[in-house]
């Protein structure tokens, strides 16, 4: 938990979210500014600023987050597929510095 991290506050429950999924290690919730009919994020509960800060000790956690994606996407009404986006660092367009995987779908295929 870092005091100034908005996603740590969502994990702690001090900022509300529209929850999609939760377990001991992972939380998924809808993006507040969706870019498609379905747009949610999968985040680790522990504060990891970005993919660039993840280490070998996070391999299992990262794997579990990715393996959740198709299951949650299907539950959210995306049986035909979805996009996964992980913005990393300022150069990657990251705005919230707590690792998150965007799951986006429902608007048809689109280029990267
Ligand atoms: P990034 O650009 O860092 O990959 O994406 C950050 C995402 O977090 C944005 O899509 C933004 O809409 C979303 N976001 C920012 N603040 C909040 C919030 O307080 N609640 C929720 N649910 N999403 C947020
Ligand atoms: Zn955080």
PDB file of C-alpha atoms and ligand atoms in Angstrom:
ATOM      1  CA  UNK A   1       0.000   0.000   0.000  1.00  0.00           C
ATOM      2  CA  UNK A   2       1.320   3.392  -0.924  1.00  0.00           C
ATOM      3  CA  UNK A   3      -0.618   6.367   0.403  1.00  0.00           C
ATOM      4  CA  UNK A   4      -0.860   8.288  -2.854  1.00  0.00           C
ATOM      5  CA  UNK A   5      -1.800   5.348  -5.088  1.00  0.00           C
ATOM      6  CA  UNK A   6      -5.410   5.433  -6.265  1.00  0.00           C
ATOM      7  CA  UNK A   7      -5.511   1.694  -7.027  1.00  0.00           C
ATOM      8  CA  UNK A   8      -4.118   0.833  -3.557  1.00  0.00           C
ATOM      9  CA  UNK A   9      -7.027   2.891  -2.182  1.00  0.00           C
ATOM     10  CA  UNK A  10      -9.441   0.887  -4.332  1.00  0.00           C
ATOM     11  CA  UNK A  11      -7.873  -2.343  -2.991  1.00  0.00           C
ATOM     12  CA  UNK A  12      -8.244  -0.995   0.563  1.00  0.00           C
ATOM     13  CA  UNK A  13     -11.874  -0.032  -0.098  1.00  0.00           C
ATOM     14  CA  UNK A  14     -11.404   3.657   0.666  1.00  0.00           C
ATOM     15  CA  UNK A  15     -12.268   4.509  -2.961  1.00  0.00           C
ATOM     16  CA  UNK A  16     -15.243   2.589  -4.392  1.00  0.00           C
ATOM     17  CA  UNK A  17     -15.146   0.552  -7.572  1.00  0.00           C
ATOM     18  CA  UNK A  18     -17.479  -1.625  -9.638  1.00  0.00           C
ATOM     19  CA  UNK A  19     -15.922  -4.964  -8.793  1.00  0.00           C
ATOM     20  CA  UNK A  20     -15.658  -7.753 -11.354  1.00  0.00           C
ATOM     21  CA  UNK A  21     -13.595 -10.276  -9.368  1.00  0.00           C
ATOM     22  CA  UNK A  22     -11.547 -10.575  -6.189  1.00  0.00           C
ATOM     23  CA  UNK A  23      -9.309 -13.143  -4.545  1.00  0.00           C
ATOM     24  CA  UNK A  24      -6.440 -12.974  -2.048  1.00  0.00           C
ATOM     25  CA  UNK A  25      -3.978 -11.566  -4.563  1.00  0.00           C
ATOM     26  CA  UNK A  26      -5.959  -9.994  -7.366  1.00  0.00           C
ATOM     27  CA  UNK A  27      -8.787  -7.484  -7.899  1.00  0.00           C
ATOM     28  CA  UNK A  28     -10.656  -6.746 -11.129  1.00  0.00           C
ATOM     29  CA  UNK A  29     -12.961  -3.753 -11.592  1.00  0.00           C
ATOM     30  CA  UNK A  30     -14.544  -1.694 -14.357  1.00  0.00           C
ATOM     31  CA  UNK A  31     -12.599   1.264 -15.745  1.00  0.00           C
ATOM     32  CA  UNK A  32     -14.181   4.568 -14.751  1.00  0.00           C
ATOM     33  CA  UNK A  33     -13.742   5.883 -18.317  1.00  0.00           C
ATOM     34  CA  UNK A  34     -14.478   2.883 -20.549  1.00  0.00           C
ATOM     35  CA  UNK A  35     -13.187   3.031 -24.117  1.00  0.00           C
ATOM     36  CA  UNK A  36     -15.462   0.188 -25.269  1.00  0.00           C
ATOM     37  CA  UNK A  37     -18.732  -1.440 -24.131  1.00  0.00           C
ATOM     38  CA  UNK A  38     -16.714  -3.749 -21.846  1.00  0.00           C
ATOM     39  CA  UNK A  39     -13.591  -2.316 -20.223  1.00  0.00           C
ATOM     40  CA  UNK A  40     -12.239  -3.540 -16.926  1.00  0.00           C
ATOM     41  CA  UNK A  41      -8.832  -3.907 -15.320  1.00  0.00           C
ATOM     42  CA  UNK A  42      -7.102  -6.741 -13.508  1.00  0.00           C
ATOM     43  CA  UNK A  43      -4.647  -5.568 -10.840  1.00  0.00           C
ATOM     44  CA  UNK A  44      -2.459  -7.179  -8.189  1.00  0.00           C
ATOM     45  CA  UNK A  45      -3.510  -6.284  -4.645  1.00  0.00           C
ATOM     46  CA  UNK A  46       0.120  -5.645  -3.739  1.00  0.00           C
ATOM     47  CA  UNK A  47       1.538  -2.379  -5.005  1.00  0.00           C
ATOM     48  CA  UNK A  48       3.659  -2.914  -8.087  1.00  0.00           C
ATOM     49  CA  UNK A  49       4.206   0.358  -9.933  1.00  0.00           C
ATOM     50  CA  UNK A  50       4.414  -1.181 -13.389  1.00  0.00           C
ATOM     51  CA  UNK A  51       5.497  -4.230 -15.347  1.00  0.00           C
ATOM     52  CA  UNK A  52       8.995  -2.730 -15.318  1.00  0.00           C
ATOM     53  CA  UNK A  53       9.124  -3.071 -11.524  1.00  0.00           C
ATOM     54  CA  UNK A  54       8.012  -6.718 -11.503  1.00  0.00           C
ATOM     55  CA  UNK A  55      10.656  -9.314 -10.641  1.00  0.00           C
ATOM     56  CA  UNK A  56      11.043 -13.080 -10.834  1.00  0.00           C
ATOM     57  CA  UNK A  57       9.144 -13.370  -7.554  1.00  0.00           C
ATOM     58  CA  UNK A  58       6.081 -11.953  -9.367  1.00  0.00           C
ATOM     59  CA  UNK A  59       6.020 -14.561 -12.129  1.00  0.00           C
ATOM     60  CA  UNK A  60       3.256 -16.616 -10.526  1.00  0.00           C
ATOM     61  CA  UNK A  61       1.137 -13.563  -9.784  1.00  0.00           C
ATOM     62  CA  UNK A  62       1.486 -12.222 -13.329  1.00  0.00           C
ATOM     63  CA  UNK A  63       0.590 -15.618 -14.723  1.00  0.00           C
ATOM     64  CA  UNK A  64      -2.504 -15.858 -12.563  1.00  0.00           C
ATOM     65  CA  UNK A  65      -3.606 -12.367 -13.649  1.00  0.00           C
ATOM     66  CA  UNK A  66      -3.295 -13.261 -17.334  1.00  0.00           C
ATOM     67  CA  UNK A  67      -5.010 -16.610 -16.895  1.00  0.00           C
ATOM     68  CA  UNK A  68      -7.961 -14.825 -15.303  1.00  0.00           C
ATOM     69  CA  UNK A  69      -8.438 -12.623 -18.373  1.00  0.00           C
ATOM     70  CA  UNK A  70     -10.331 -15.052 -20.664  1.00  0.00           C
ATOM     71  CA  UNK A  71     -12.460 -16.348 -17.818  1.00  0.00           C
ATOM     72  CA  UNK A  72     -13.514 -12.882 -16.631  1.00  0.00           C
ATOM     73  CA  UNK A  73     -13.934 -11.629 -20.210  1.00  0.00           C
ATOM     74  CA  UNK A  74     -16.349 -14.457 -20.915  1.00  0.00           C
ATOM     75  CA  UNK A  75     -18.248 -13.713 -17.697  1.00  0.00           C
ATOM     76  CA  UNK A  76     -18.477 -10.053 -18.720  1.00  0.00           C
ATOM     77  CA  UNK A  77     -20.048 -10.911 -22.067  1.00  0.00           C
ATOM     78  CA  UNK A  78     -17.035 -11.270 -24.375  1.00  0.00           C
ATOM     79  CA  UNK A  79     -17.142 -14.902 -25.557  1.00  0.00           C
ATOM     80  CA  UNK A  80     -15.602 -14.053 -28.946  1.00  0.00           C
ATOM     81  CA  UNK A  81     -12.461 -12.360 -27.693  1.00  0.00           C
ATOM     82  CA  UNK A  82     -11.014  -9.228 -26.180  1.00  0.00           C
ATOM     83  CA  UNK A  83      -7.958  -6.972 -26.178  1.00  0.00           C
ATOM     84  CA  UNK A  84      -5.391  -6.924 -23.372  1.00  0.00           C
ATOM     85  CA  UNK A  85      -3.381  -3.749 -22.851  1.00  0.00           C
ATOM     86  CA  UNK A  86      -0.635  -3.116 -20.308  1.00  0.00           C
ATOM     87  CA  UNK A  87       0.724   0.419 -20.517  1.00  0.00           C
ATOM     88  CA  UNK A  88       4.172   0.578 -18.948  1.00  0.00           C
ATOM     89  CA  UNK A  89       5.902   3.791 -17.903  1.00  0.00           C
ATOM     90  CA  UNK A  90       5.378   7.332 -19.143  1.00  0.00           C
ATOM     91  CA  UNK A  91       6.696   6.343 -22.554  1.00  0.00           C
ATOM     92  CA  UNK A  92       4.039   3.633 -22.674  1.00  0.00           C
ATOM     93  CA  UNK A  93       1.213   5.999 -21.810  1.00  0.00           C
ATOM     94  CA  UNK A  94       0.780   4.715 -18.253  1.00  0.00           C
ATOM     95  CA  UNK A  95      -1.225   7.143 -16.108  1.00  0.00           C
ATOM     96  CA  UNK A  96      -1.849   5.154 -12.934  1.00  0.00           C
ATOM     97  CA  UNK A  97       1.378   3.738 -11.527  1.00  0.00           C
ATOM     98  CA  UNK A  98      -0.045   0.546 -10.049  1.00  0.00           C
ATOM     99  CA  UNK A  99       0.228  -2.326 -12.510  1.00  0.00           C
ATOM    100  CA  UNK A 100      -3.021  -3.099 -14.341  1.00  0.00           C
ATOM    101  CA  UNK A 101      -4.092  -5.183 -17.299  1.00  0.00           C
ATOM    102  CA  UNK A 102      -6.865  -3.557 -19.343  1.00  0.00           C
ATOM    103  CA  UNK A 103      -9.443  -5.989 -20.731  1.00  0.00           C
ATOM    104  CA  UNK A 104     -11.348  -4.321 -23.543  1.00  0.00           C
ATOM    105  CA  UNK A 105     -14.000  -5.626 -25.894  1.00  0.00           C
ATOM    106  CA  UNK A 106     -17.410  -5.473 -27.398  1.00  0.00           C
ATOM    107  CA  UNK A 107     -16.651  -2.872 -30.057  1.00  0.00           C
ATOM    108  CA  UNK A 108     -15.430  -5.109 -32.850  1.00  0.00           C
ATOM    109  CA  UNK A 109     -11.907  -5.596 -34.140  1.00  0.00           C
ATOM    110  CA  UNK A 110      -9.610  -2.596 -34.289  1.00  0.00           C
ATOM    111  CA  UNK A 111      -5.970  -2.039 -35.101  1.00  0.00           C
ATOM    112  CA  UNK A 112      -3.322  -1.701 -32.417  1.00  0.00           C
TER     113      UNK A 112
HETATM  114  P1  LIG B   1      -3.325   3.671 -17.789  1.00  0.00           P
HETATM  115  O1  LIG B   1      -3.314   4.819 -18.741  1.00  0.00           O
HETATM  116  O2  LIG B   1      -2.488   3.931 -16.565  1.00  0.00           O
HETATM  117  O3  LIG B   1      -3.009   2.345 -18.436  1.00  0.00           O
HETATM  118  O4  LIG B   1      -4.835   3.490 -17.339  1.00  0.00           O
HETATM  119  C1  LIG B   1      -5.355   3.967 -16.146  1.00  0.00           C
HETATM  120  C2  LIG B   1      -6.828   3.728 -16.226  1.00  0.00           C
HETATM  121  O5  LIG B   1      -7.371   3.867 -14.927  1.00  0.00           O
HETATM  122  C3  LIG B   1      -7.580   4.701 -17.127  1.00  0.00           C
HETATM  123  O6  LIG B   1      -8.241   3.967 -18.166  1.00  0.00           O
HETATM  124  C4  LIG B   1      -8.567   5.391 -16.200  1.00  0.00           C
HETATM  125  O7  LIG B   1      -9.830   5.606 -16.795  1.00  0.00           O
HETATM  126  C5  LIG B   1      -8.652   4.443 -15.039  1.00  0.00           C
HETATM  127  N1  LIG B   1      -8.923   5.070 -13.749  1.00  0.00           N
HETATM  128  C6  LIG B   1      -8.293   6.140 -13.231  1.00  0.00           C
HETATM  129  N2  LIG B   1      -8.774   6.433 -12.017  1.00  0.00           N
HETATM  130  C7  LIG B   1      -9.747   5.514 -11.765  1.00  0.00           C
HETATM  131  C8  LIG B   1     -10.621   5.301 -10.651  1.00  0.00           C
HETATM  132  O8  LIG B   1     -10.613   6.011  -9.647  1.00  0.00           O
HETATM  133  N3  LIG B   1     -11.486   4.259 -10.749  1.00  0.00           N
HETATM  134  C9  LIG B   1     -11.518   3.438 -11.844  1.00  0.00           C
HETATM  135  N4  LIG B   1     -12.424   2.441 -11.818  1.00  0.00           N
HETATM  136  N5  LIG B   1     -10.707   3.620 -12.897  1.00  0.00           N
HETATM  137  C10 LIG B   1      -9.833   4.649 -12.870  1.00  0.00           C
HETATM  138 ZN1  LIG B   2      -0.783   0.916  -5.566  1.00  0.00          ZN
END
